[in-house]
């Protein structure tokens, strides 16, 4: 280097320029200018918000392409220059590094210009001109010297610099002032809806303003770890108020906006593709983590290279034989630095991957939810494909393109599955997405380095690899087909369970528990059979990749010793073994990556089919006649083309009251659906027009899980509101407020558990009235009310001032309401049999008892009213008296919905015992542990034999033993994998069956107090974890503990002195784990608990979707869904950050051990106290410790957090109060009943514990006639 940088010679020397000036100083100055400019520029523009939808022009793409290609060429020149002095000298390597740095800095600034909408920078144009001039000098100098490779690099760089200069001199046409992500504009959804963003009022996360050092070390998360540990010591736990809010880049609104806007672009195409929309929306995050992965992969191979140098140094052979002692220590320090860099890179790579997965999942959930608000309320069967024409005979080598199978869309089961399971597939995929190119890259580099050490014997290993690749691709295709069938079976099972929860009261009334349980078990068994087939195919996939490194090593070493007749020395053996260990990572992950890609592909198809499913018609257009409020002229058909009503011609004037009557099932509700636009009307079948806003109240009252006032006003405000007070009086709700414990601030639980049937109907009616729309569409709202309450509604609401001048369309059969109509429409035999005034209707023959009749007294209002059983709706309706404030009642017993239970502390050993018992108890678990020991022990034996073999000369006679070890690995691996699948399958089956049985035998009060979302969370999300994740995590946790222990044992063989290092290291590990576990455990529980409100809100929205659409409350519904989703995202993001926080600190433990073993081995070898084979084996295993401790941490955290699902399911199994046995032996005589008498003696009853007695000492005797 001193000869190159001889500055005394001047700039011009004989034969050209001084290389130090032209290729180092000049290029470094150009790169320095770029870096300084970017740093200063970022300081200026850091507060400029990014654009909502950056507009990338063709010139922007050309600039980015030039920068990227220039970076790659510079990196290639750097790597060749520093590694091969015979091809290029160090000057070219330094020059390439400078160019790569400059290109990366300018490319980064180019991204900021596009994403922030910055104007053209004149200084950047000048920089490119200077760079091109510098490159002209460099190319001229290379051309004047005999270095064709260097000239090729310089010429390529000159061409790219020239192209980039031209691209930067051309204006981009970018328009400044576009709306930013932090702007006030709303987010547009498919369908044209707009809604504003919510901004958290909490203090921002420390991650937003953390310095570079704290960001690299995840120090911003340390306060959460300390707080969780402190709470754990105090027998407490983290709460949702303790977690940090999401950063601006992670908020849910931003993810929805990005994905939805690209999806709108796709919808304009003939064949929309969800994959294209996801790619364009999130490619920046994926590519940003790709650079981190690329650098980490390159550093991954520094370890084997330095290992070879150290083993040769210890053995005093080869190039290293004459090197001084300090060079050996330098190699050891190099390994330490390499491992430390990898620790930072891997931690931030996985952090970015999980963050991208979270963002993608969030966008998909919100898009699916907003789509669910527009989808037809009936499940849509897949479109029938026209019969395929016979294809001409094709040659055998050509495949007929396969069509994507049509998928049924709609239905609560499928939509719940999409929200709970399908979107999660992308969360698991994204951390491993870059492996699609990283794995092949690592394999190629491995083979390149192996070729250097074992020559052409490598091709034996390549041949084995090709065989395994063919096998794995075949297996993956079959597994994907089976998984599609399994997901359909899961949809059927979830649909059944959702319906079960809706009609659980009817099931108990009719004692159908056993029949329903058998039906669900039948669907569950069908699902589990398909799952078992899928998992067994995955076993073959797992074996083909996890065992391939052993078989590749066998083929390579056998060819090296038997065919090439060479001896396998320690340096070659353990360098190759280290490379094979690196090779095992991409090969082992191929199975997991293939599974993730298959599952994500299936999920993508299902979500795409749902997003493309038919939607409700757009709201009818305005009536041409300004005097009319509604016009409907059409033949009405259901989506399956069955006739609803023949030709309908109905017009309603503004301010008119139209009453629709008819027999039950004649199509009255369907007619209202057509008026609202819920029922599609073909263009050639007729037309519908509607002018003004709509207040809709369905026949089945829709009640939200909120306060009574919030249900009516859709607002949490408690300020005085005259209209609200008037609505309470008109809807006969005033007296009910005195009974409810907190008045109108009483929390109404899921499905309105605090209210009777009549009260629920009046609350839903009050919601429609309070909205003050132009048109009221009321679907049989009086049928659920007592006679005297119906009279009050007719007199004070339908004839009252609140509806004066309003258009009212009422479906009813009440004789008290029909006379109030301006016009009456009667439906009969799928047609309109009468359309005229009430006076004409009375004189017609359409009036009969089936059309107009009085309900029995107290028919619905007398349903169990929980804590509002004391009726205040007397005949004279005391609500007309003095008005008490709505929110100031006397305090009474509350009956609010049960909050999600969340335990504190570590998962109990009783939970682990329950899971082990479900898996088969001691015999099954013991067999599994033996299988793990045999599988991992056989691998340790094969590595140990390799060390022994190389120390004994490495002749061909050792191949047979190594082959036998490989065969044992194959057999034991098959036994272990199959056992894991069968044991895990049994555990998930038993726990689900116990949970289902506990739910069906639970008291009705449990369902009254527990929102459906909490129950569905167990049956969907937690069951999915039990089916797929937990068995694999449990087994992986045990395996990685075994491997960590084996590393310790092998390293101790180098020297017992390492115990003085091992002891503090593992004490530090134990302390870190103890300090970390409370945080990850509490965050996982917060995450699990926060998912239930998402499911509850989704289920609640689907029950009232027609009301939401009719009253145009989609914006509010999406806002609520977004808020609940962000609450879950906060816990999920911090839960993943906890794993990165610990893994980074544990990886430094591994780095210290690698350095200690290397330094100790070098020291002992200088005194001939240790063999090179043992040093090689110890360093090889120590190199694994970084990844092994990371995996131990990751799998332990995953095991602890996934066991929370077992804890939650087991909680229902053991803690849900059960009813009496279905059958009681010897309770009655065989001759019973001998008479038909019914006797009730002094019965006292309350609806559930904590509520007042409703039947107090009732006695009666009903005798047979």
Short mmCIF file of C-alpha atoms in Angstrom, two decimals, residues 98-528:
data_model
loop_
_atom_site.label_atom_id
_atom_site.label_comp_id
_atom_site.label_asym_id
_atom_site.label_seq_id
_atom_site.Cartn_x
_atom_site.Cartn_y
_atom_site.Cartn_z
CA UNK A 98 -15.80 4.28 -2.68
CA UNK A 99 -18.05 4.06 -5.74
CA UNK A 100 -20.39 1.62 -3.96
CA UNK A 101 -20.67 3.92 -0.94
CA UNK A 102 -21.38 6.94 -3.12
CA UNK A 103 -23.99 5.07 -5.18
CA UNK A 104 -25.71 3.82 -2.04
CA UNK A 105 -25.85 7.32 -0.51
CA UNK A 106 -27.20 8.91 -3.68
CA UNK A 107 -29.69 6.09 -4.19
CA UNK A 108 -30.95 6.63 -0.65
CA UNK A 109 -31.42 10.34 -1.35
CA UNK A 110 -33.22 9.49 -4.58
CA UNK A 111 -35.75 7.47 -2.53
CA UNK A 112 -36.25 10.39 -0.15
CA UNK A 113 -36.93 12.72 -3.07
CA UNK A 114 -39.64 10.44 -4.37
CA UNK A 115 -41.21 9.52 -1.02
CA UNK A 116 -41.24 13.09 0.32
CA UNK A 117 -42.06 14.84 -2.97
CA UNK A 118 -38.89 16.99 -2.93
CA UNK A 119 -37.98 19.27 -5.79
CA UNK A 120 -35.01 18.88 -8.11
CA UNK A 121 -31.63 19.40 -6.38
CA UNK A 122 -29.19 21.40 -8.51
CA UNK A 123 -26.26 20.35 -6.31
CA UNK A 124 -26.96 16.70 -7.11
CA UNK A 125 -26.76 17.38 -10.84
CA UNK A 126 -23.37 19.05 -10.32
CA UNK A 127 -22.20 16.05 -8.25
CA UNK A 128 -23.02 13.62 -11.05
CA UNK A 129 -21.11 15.76 -13.53
CA UNK A 130 -18.07 15.74 -11.22
CA UNK A 131 -18.41 11.99 -10.70
CA UNK A 132 -18.53 11.36 -14.45
CA UNK A 133 -15.43 13.54 -14.97
CA UNK A 134 -13.57 11.63 -12.25
CA UNK A 135 -14.57 8.36 -13.85
CA UNK A 136 -13.29 9.57 -17.23
CA UNK A 137 -9.86 10.11 -15.66
CA UNK A 138 -9.96 6.69 -13.99
CA UNK A 139 -10.95 4.93 -17.21
CA UNK A 140 -8.24 6.75 -19.19
CA UNK A 141 -5.64 5.70 -16.63
CA UNK A 142 -6.79 2.06 -16.75
CA UNK A 143 -6.68 2.09 -20.56
CA UNK A 144 -3.06 3.26 -20.50
CA UNK A 145 -2.04 0.23 -18.41
CA UNK A 146 -2.16 -3.53 -18.99
CA UNK A 147 -5.07 -4.40 -16.71
CA UNK A 148 -8.05 -5.53 -18.76
CA UNK A 149 -10.19 -6.56 -15.78
CA UNK A 150 -9.68 -3.19 -14.11
CA UNK A 151 -10.42 -1.46 -17.42
CA UNK A 152 -13.65 -3.43 -17.74
CA UNK A 153 -14.81 -2.33 -14.30
CA UNK A 154 -13.87 1.31 -14.97
CA UNK A 155 -15.56 1.32 -18.38
CA UNK A 156 -18.76 -0.14 -16.91
CA UNK A 157 -18.75 2.43 -14.13
CA UNK A 158 -18.20 5.22 -16.67
CA UNK A 159 -21.19 4.07 -18.74
CA UNK A 160 -23.42 3.93 -15.67
CA UNK A 161 -22.23 7.34 -14.44
CA UNK A 162 -22.94 8.83 -17.86
CA UNK A 163 -26.41 7.30 -17.94
CA UNK A 164 -27.13 8.52 -14.42
CA UNK A 165 -25.93 12.04 -15.28
CA UNK A 166 -28.26 12.10 -18.28
CA UNK A 167 -31.15 10.85 -16.14
CA UNK A 168 -30.52 13.54 -13.52
CA UNK A 169 -30.32 16.29 -16.11
CA UNK A 170 -33.77 15.37 -17.44
CA UNK A 171 -36.65 16.85 -15.34
CA UNK A 172 -38.79 14.26 -13.60
CA UNK A 173 -42.10 16.06 -13.97
CA UNK A 174 -42.83 15.40 -10.31
CA UNK A 175 -45.51 17.68 -8.83
CA UNK A 176 -44.77 19.09 -5.40
CA UNK A 177 -47.37 19.68 -2.73
CA UNK A 178 -49.02 16.25 -2.86
CA UNK A 179 -50.98 15.17 0.25
CA UNK A 180 -48.77 13.50 2.83
CA UNK A 181 -49.37 10.61 5.17
CA UNK A 182 -49.53 13.05 8.07
CA UNK A 183 -51.92 15.36 6.26
CA UNK A 184 -55.50 16.03 7.17
CA UNK A 185 -56.96 14.23 4.20
CA UNK A 186 -58.97 11.13 4.73
CA UNK A 187 -58.34 7.65 3.44
CA UNK A 188 -60.36 6.56 0.45
CA UNK A 189 -61.64 3.00 0.32
CA UNK A 190 -62.86 0.93 -2.57
CA UNK A 191 -66.38 2.12 -3.15
CA UNK A 192 -65.60 5.78 -2.59
CA UNK A 193 -66.02 5.90 1.17
CA UNK A 194 -63.80 8.31 3.06
CA UNK A 195 -62.80 8.39 6.67
CA UNK A 196 -60.38 10.51 8.66
CA UNK A 197 -57.44 9.23 10.68
CA UNK A 198 -57.18 8.90 14.40
CA UNK A 199 -54.09 10.26 16.11
CA UNK A 200 -52.91 8.85 19.42
CA UNK A 201 -52.86 11.39 22.23
CA UNK A 202 -50.28 9.39 24.22
CA UNK A 203 -46.63 10.28 24.32
CA UNK A 204 -44.82 8.94 21.24
CA UNK A 205 -42.75 5.78 21.47
CA UNK A 206 -39.09 6.31 22.49
CA UNK A 207 -38.19 4.51 19.26
CA UNK A 208 -39.19 7.67 17.37
CA UNK A 209 -36.38 9.78 18.84
CA UNK A 210 -33.82 7.17 19.92
CA UNK A 211 -30.19 7.71 18.86
CA UNK A 212 -28.39 5.37 16.50
CA UNK A 213 -26.63 3.43 19.29
CA UNK A 214 -29.81 2.93 21.28
CA UNK A 215 -31.68 1.97 18.13
CA UNK A 216 -29.07 -0.63 17.18
CA UNK A 217 -29.14 -2.19 20.67
CA UNK A 218 -32.95 -1.88 21.11
CA UNK A 219 -32.28 0.16 24.25
CA UNK A 220 -35.59 1.97 23.79
CA UNK A 221 -37.31 -1.28 24.78
CA UNK A 222 -35.34 -1.75 28.03
CA UNK A 223 -37.81 0.31 30.17
CA UNK A 224 -40.59 -2.12 29.22
CA UNK A 225 -38.39 -5.07 30.28
CA UNK A 226 -37.58 -3.41 33.61
CA UNK A 227 -41.21 -2.46 34.26
CA UNK A 228 -42.46 -5.98 33.51
CA UNK A 229 -39.81 -7.52 35.76
CA UNK A 230 -40.70 -5.09 38.57
CA UNK A 231 -44.41 -5.85 38.21
CA UNK A 232 -43.66 -9.58 38.22
CA UNK A 233 -41.77 -9.24 41.50
CA UNK A 234 -44.79 -7.42 42.92
CA UNK A 235 -47.18 -10.15 41.65
CA UNK A 236 -48.46 -7.75 39.02
CA UNK A 237 -48.44 -7.61 35.24
CA UNK A 238 -48.16 -5.22 32.33
CA UNK A 239 -51.33 -3.41 31.25
CA UNK A 240 -52.30 -1.97 27.89
CA UNK A 241 -51.62 1.52 29.24
CA UNK A 242 -47.97 0.56 29.80
CA UNK A 243 -47.11 -0.28 26.20
CA UNK A 244 -45.77 2.28 23.77
CA UNK A 245 -48.05 3.57 21.00
CA UNK A 246 -47.23 2.64 17.43
CA UNK A 247 -44.75 4.75 15.54
CA UNK A 248 -46.06 6.87 12.71
CA UNK A 249 -44.78 4.36 10.16
CA UNK A 250 -46.71 1.50 11.77
CA UNK A 251 -50.15 3.01 12.34
CA UNK A 252 -53.01 0.97 10.89
CA UNK A 253 -54.40 3.79 8.73
CA UNK A 254 -51.17 4.04 6.81
CA UNK A 255 -51.08 0.30 6.03
CA UNK A 256 -54.69 0.31 4.85
CA UNK A 257 -54.13 3.33 2.66
CA UNK A 258 -51.04 1.92 0.99
CA UNK A 259 -52.53 -1.48 0.25
CA UNK A 260 -56.02 -0.31 -0.64
CA UNK A 261 -54.89 2.30 -3.15
CA UNK A 262 -52.80 -0.26 -5.01
CA UNK A 263 -55.72 -2.70 -4.87
CA UNK A 264 -57.92 -0.09 -6.51
CA UNK A 265 -55.42 0.06 -9.35
CA UNK A 266 -55.68 -3.72 -9.68
CA UNK A 267 -59.48 -3.57 -9.79
CA UNK A 268 -59.26 -1.58 -13.00
CA UNK A 269 -57.54 -4.53 -14.68
CA UNK A 270 -59.27 -7.44 -16.33
CA UNK A 271 -57.76 -9.91 -13.84
CA UNK A 272 -56.98 -8.18 -10.52
CA UNK A 273 -54.12 -9.77 -8.58
CA UNK A 274 -53.78 -9.26 -4.84
CA UNK A 275 -50.14 -10.33 -5.03
CA UNK A 276 -49.33 -7.41 -7.35
CA UNK A 277 -50.99 -4.93 -4.99
CA UNK A 278 -49.13 -6.33 -1.97
CA UNK A 279 -45.83 -6.27 -3.88
CA UNK A 280 -46.14 -2.64 -4.92
CA UNK A 281 -47.32 -1.55 -1.47
CA UNK A 282 -44.60 -3.23 0.61
CA UNK A 283 -41.67 -3.81 -1.72
CA UNK A 284 -39.65 -0.98 -0.16
CA UNK A 285 -39.66 -2.69 3.26
CA UNK A 286 -38.79 -6.05 1.72
CA UNK A 287 -35.88 -4.67 -0.28
CA UNK A 288 -34.58 -2.63 2.65
CA UNK A 289 -34.25 -5.80 4.73
CA UNK A 290 -32.74 -7.54 1.70
CA UNK A 291 -29.60 -5.37 1.94
CA UNK A 292 -29.18 -6.28 5.60
CA UNK A 293 -29.60 -9.96 4.76
CA UNK A 294 -27.09 -9.74 1.92
CA UNK A 295 -24.38 -8.23 4.12
CA UNK A 296 -25.09 -10.75 6.87
CA UNK A 297 -24.84 -13.64 4.41
CA UNK A 298 -21.46 -12.42 3.23
CA UNK A 299 -20.19 -12.17 6.82
CA UNK A 300 -21.51 -15.65 7.53
CA UNK A 301 -18.67 -17.14 5.49
CA UNK A 302 -15.93 -15.24 7.25
CA UNK A 303 -16.12 -17.78 10.12
CA UNK A 304 -15.25 -20.90 8.05
CA UNK A 305 -12.47 -19.00 6.25
CA UNK A 306 -10.87 -17.93 9.54
CA UNK A 307 -11.50 -21.40 11.00
CA UNK A 308 -9.39 -22.92 8.24
CA UNK A 309 -6.62 -20.44 8.98
CA UNK A 310 -6.76 -21.16 12.74
CA UNK A 311 -6.72 -24.97 12.36
CA UNK A 312 -3.77 -24.79 9.98
CA UNK A 313 -2.10 -22.36 12.36
CA UNK A 314 -2.60 -24.80 15.25
CA UNK A 315 -1.34 -27.68 13.14
CA UNK A 316 1.61 -25.57 11.84
CA UNK A 317 0.93 -26.52 8.22
CA UNK A 318 0.33 -24.73 4.95
CA UNK A 319 0.60 -21.00 4.44
CA UNK A 320 0.08 -20.36 8.17
CA UNK A 321 3.03 -22.54 9.30
CA UNK A 322 5.54 -19.69 9.40
CA UNK A 323 3.20 -17.00 10.70
CA UNK A 324 3.95 -15.34 14.05
CA UNK A 325 1.79 -16.03 17.10
CA UNK A 326 0.07 -12.68 16.95
CA UNK A 327 -1.48 -13.62 13.57
CA UNK A 328 -3.29 -16.51 15.26
CA UNK A 329 -4.74 -14.13 17.79
CA UNK A 330 -5.65 -11.76 14.96
CA UNK A 331 -7.65 -14.57 13.32
CA UNK A 332 -9.47 -15.14 16.62
CA UNK A 333 -10.27 -11.43 16.97
CA UNK A 334 -11.52 -11.45 13.38
CA UNK A 335 -13.99 -14.20 14.27
CA UNK A 336 -15.21 -12.18 17.25
CA UNK A 337 -15.81 -9.06 15.17
CA UNK A 338 -17.54 -11.04 12.44
CA UNK A 339 -19.89 -12.68 14.94
CA UNK A 340 -20.65 -9.34 16.60
CA UNK A 341 -21.60 -7.73 13.28
CA UNK A 342 -23.82 -10.69 12.44
CA UNK A 343 -25.58 -10.31 15.78
CA UNK A 344 -26.63 -6.73 14.98
CA UNK A 345 -27.54 -7.52 11.39
CA UNK A 346 -29.65 -10.59 12.16
CA UNK A 347 -31.52 -8.86 14.99
CA UNK A 348 -32.51 -5.94 12.78
CA UNK A 349 -33.25 -8.17 9.80
CA UNK A 350 -35.81 -10.17 11.76
CA UNK A 351 -37.16 -6.99 13.36
CA UNK A 352 -37.76 -5.55 9.92
CA UNK A 353 -39.25 -8.81 8.66
CA UNK A 354 -41.75 -9.15 11.49
CA UNK A 355 -42.59 -5.46 11.22
CA UNK A 356 -43.32 -5.85 7.51
CA UNK A 357 -45.45 -8.92 8.23
CA UNK A 358 -47.40 -6.96 10.84
CA UNK A 359 -48.00 -4.10 8.42
CA UNK A 360 -49.16 -6.43 5.67
CA UNK A 361 -51.46 -8.34 8.02
CA UNK A 362 -52.94 -5.07 9.26
CA UNK A 363 -53.64 -3.85 5.75
CA UNK A 364 -55.26 -7.16 4.78
CA UNK A 365 -57.46 -7.28 7.89
CA UNK A 366 -58.72 -3.74 7.38
CA UNK A 367 -59.29 -4.31 3.67
CA UNK A 368 -61.16 -7.55 4.43
CA UNK A 369 -63.26 -5.81 7.09
CA UNK A 370 -64.17 -2.93 4.82
CA UNK A 371 -65.02 -5.48 2.11
CA UNK A 372 -67.21 -7.39 4.60
CA UNK A 373 -69.22 -4.19 5.03
CA UNK A 374 -69.95 -4.22 1.28
CA UNK A 375 -70.31 -7.92 0.53
CA UNK A 376 -73.69 -9.51 -0.13
CA UNK A 377 -75.33 -10.69 3.11
CA UNK A 378 -75.70 -14.18 1.61
CA UNK A 379 -72.91 -16.69 1.02
CA UNK A 380 -71.97 -16.80 -2.64
CA UNK A 381 -71.21 -20.15 -4.26
CA UNK A 382 -68.27 -20.33 -6.66
CA UNK A 383 -69.05 -19.45 -10.24
CA UNK A 384 -69.68 -22.41 -12.44
CA UNK A 385 -67.02 -22.67 -15.07
CA UNK A 386 -68.21 -23.43 -18.61
CA UNK A 387 -67.39 -26.96 -19.74
CA UNK A 388 -63.92 -27.13 -21.11
CA UNK A 389 -63.50 -27.84 -24.75
CA UNK A 390 -61.46 -30.94 -25.55
CA UNK A 391 -57.84 -29.95 -25.93
CA UNK A 392 -55.76 -31.26 -28.80
CA UNK A 393 -53.24 -33.92 -27.91
CA UNK A 394 -50.13 -32.33 -26.49
CA UNK A 395 -46.62 -33.58 -26.37
CA UNK A 396 -45.62 -35.20 -23.10
CA UNK A 397 -43.13 -32.49 -22.23
CA UNK A 398 -45.76 -29.74 -22.32
CA UNK A 399 -48.10 -29.17 -19.43
CA UNK A 400 -51.64 -27.93 -19.71
CA UNK A 401 -51.93 -24.70 -17.71
CA UNK A 402 -53.93 -25.21 -14.55
CA UNK A 403 -56.77 -22.91 -13.69
CA UNK A 404 -57.05 -21.43 -10.24
CA UNK A 405 -59.86 -23.29 -8.42
CA UNK A 406 -62.98 -21.27 -7.75
CA UNK A 407 -63.52 -20.62 -4.06
CA UNK A 408 -66.84 -20.06 -2.30
CA UNK A 409 -67.08 -16.62 -0.73
CA UNK A 410 -69.07 -15.20 2.13
CA UNK A 411 -70.34 -16.82 5.27
CA UNK A 412 -69.36 -16.01 8.82
CA UNK A 413 -67.08 -19.05 9.11
CA UNK A 414 -64.94 -18.10 6.15
CA UNK A 415 -64.77 -14.43 7.05
CA UNK A 416 -63.73 -15.28 10.61
CA UNK A 417 -61.09 -17.64 9.26
CA UNK A 418 -59.73 -14.91 6.98
CA UNK A 419 -59.42 -12.45 9.86
CA UNK A 420 -57.98 -14.95 12.35
CA UNK A 421 -55.87 -17.39 10.34
CA UNK A 422 -55.31 -16.40 6.72
CA UNK A 423 -53.88 -12.96 7.43
CA UNK A 424 -51.53 -14.47 10.03
CA UNK A 425 -49.84 -16.54 7.32
CA UNK A 426 -48.20 -13.38 5.99
CA UNK A 427 -46.95 -12.50 9.47
CA UNK A 428 -45.06 -15.81 9.55
CA UNK A 429 -43.89 -15.50 5.94
CA UNK A 430 -42.34 -12.04 5.79
CA UNK A 431 -39.35 -12.65 8.14
CA UNK A 432 -38.35 -15.50 5.83
CA UNK A 433 -39.37 -13.93 2.52
CA UNK A 434 -35.85 -12.85 1.56
CA UNK A 435 -34.70 -16.43 1.91
CA UNK A 436 -36.15 -16.96 -1.54
CA UNK A 437 -32.89 -15.50 -2.89
CA UNK A 438 -30.73 -15.68 0.24
CA UNK A 439 -30.83 -19.48 0.46
CA UNK A 440 -29.65 -20.02 -3.13
CA UNK A 441 -26.96 -17.38 -2.60
CA UNK A 442 -25.67 -19.11 0.54
CA UNK A 443 -25.72 -22.47 -1.23
CA UNK A 444 -23.73 -21.11 -4.18
CA UNK A 445 -21.13 -19.49 -1.91
CA UNK A 446 -20.90 -22.69 0.15
CA UNK A 447 -20.26 -24.76 -2.95
CA UNK A 448 -17.75 -22.21 -4.25
CA UNK A 449 -15.75 -22.38 -1.02
CA UNK A 450 -16.10 -26.17 -0.79
CA UNK A 451 -14.75 -26.48 -4.30
CA UNK A 452 -11.65 -24.63 -3.12
CA UNK A 453 -11.12 -27.08 -0.24
CA UNK A 454 -12.31 -30.47 -1.63
CA UNK A 455 -11.97 -29.86 -5.40
CA UNK A 456 -14.28 -31.82 -7.70
CA UNK A 457 -15.49 -34.09 -4.87
CA UNK A 458 -17.99 -31.32 -4.36
CA UNK A 459 -20.03 -32.57 -7.34
CA UNK A 460 -21.06 -35.64 -5.34
CA UNK A 461 -22.67 -33.27 -2.85
CA UNK A 462 -24.26 -31.28 -5.68
CA UNK A 463 -25.78 -34.48 -7.05
CA UNK A 464 -27.32 -35.26 -3.65
CA UNK A 465 -28.65 -31.68 -3.52
CA UNK A 466 -30.34 -32.00 -6.91
CA UNK A 467 -32.08 -35.21 -5.84
CA UNK A 468 -33.38 -33.60 -2.66
CA UNK A 469 -34.55 -30.52 -4.56
CA UNK A 470 -36.60 -32.64 -6.98
CA UNK A 471 -38.11 -34.63 -4.12
CA UNK A 472 -38.94 -31.53 -2.11
CA UNK A 473 -40.65 -29.74 -5.02
CA UNK A 474 -42.88 -32.77 -5.61
CA UNK A 475 -43.73 -33.05 -1.93
CA UNK A 476 -44.44 -29.31 -1.62
CA UNK A 477 -46.96 -29.42 -4.47
CA UNK A 478 -48.90 -32.28 -2.89
CA UNK A 479 -48.82 -30.63 0.54
CA UNK A 480 -50.25 -27.39 -0.85
CA UNK A 481 -53.27 -29.16 -2.36
CA UNK A 482 -53.99 -30.90 0.91
CA UNK A 483 -53.68 -27.66 2.84
CA UNK A 484 -56.31 -26.01 0.64
CA UNK A 485 -58.72 -28.81 1.52
CA UNK A 486 -57.83 -28.49 5.21
CA UNK A 487 -58.62 -24.78 5.21
CA UNK A 488 -62.00 -25.43 3.61
CA UNK A 489 -62.72 -28.01 6.32
CA UNK A 490 -61.70 -25.46 8.93
CA UNK A 491 -64.13 -22.94 7.39
CA UNK A 492 -66.96 -25.47 7.77
CA UNK A 493 -66.06 -26.20 11.38
CA UNK A 494 -65.79 -22.52 12.32
CA UNK A 495 -69.05 -21.74 10.57
CA UNK A 496 -70.76 -24.42 12.64
CA UNK A 497 -69.24 -23.10 15.86
CA UNK A 498 -70.26 -19.52 15.02
CA UNK A 499 -73.84 -20.67 14.43
CA UNK A 500 -73.67 -22.69 17.65
CA UNK A 501 -72.89 -19.56 19.64
CA UNK A 502 -75.76 -17.69 18.02
CA UNK A 503 -78.39 -20.29 18.93
CA UNK A 504 -76.91 -21.71 22.13
CA UNK A 505 -80.08 -20.87 24.07
CA UNK A 506 -82.21 -22.86 21.63
CA UNK A 507 -79.75 -25.76 21.83
CA UNK A 508 -80.17 -25.85 25.59
CA UNK A 509 -83.96 -25.50 25.44
CA UNK A 510 -84.21 -28.54 23.19
CA UNK A 511 -81.35 -30.48 24.88
CA UNK A 512 -79.43 -30.74 21.60
CA UNK A 513 -76.00 -30.53 23.24
CA UNK A 514 -75.00 -34.11 22.42
CA UNK A 515 -76.18 -33.93 18.81
CA UNK A 516 -74.46 -30.58 18.19
CA UNK A 517 -71.27 -31.79 19.86
CA UNK A 518 -71.20 -34.88 17.65
CA UNK A 519 -71.71 -32.75 14.54
CA UNK A 520 -68.84 -30.40 15.47
CA UNK A 521 -66.63 -33.39 16.27
CA UNK A 522 -67.44 -34.84 12.88
CA UNK A 523 -66.33 -31.63 11.16
CA UNK A 524 -63.28 -31.40 13.42
CA UNK A 525 -62.26 -34.98 12.62
CA UNK A 526 -62.52 -34.23 8.92
CA UNK A 527 -60.30 -31.19 9.42
CA UNK A 528 -57.76 -33.13 11.52
#
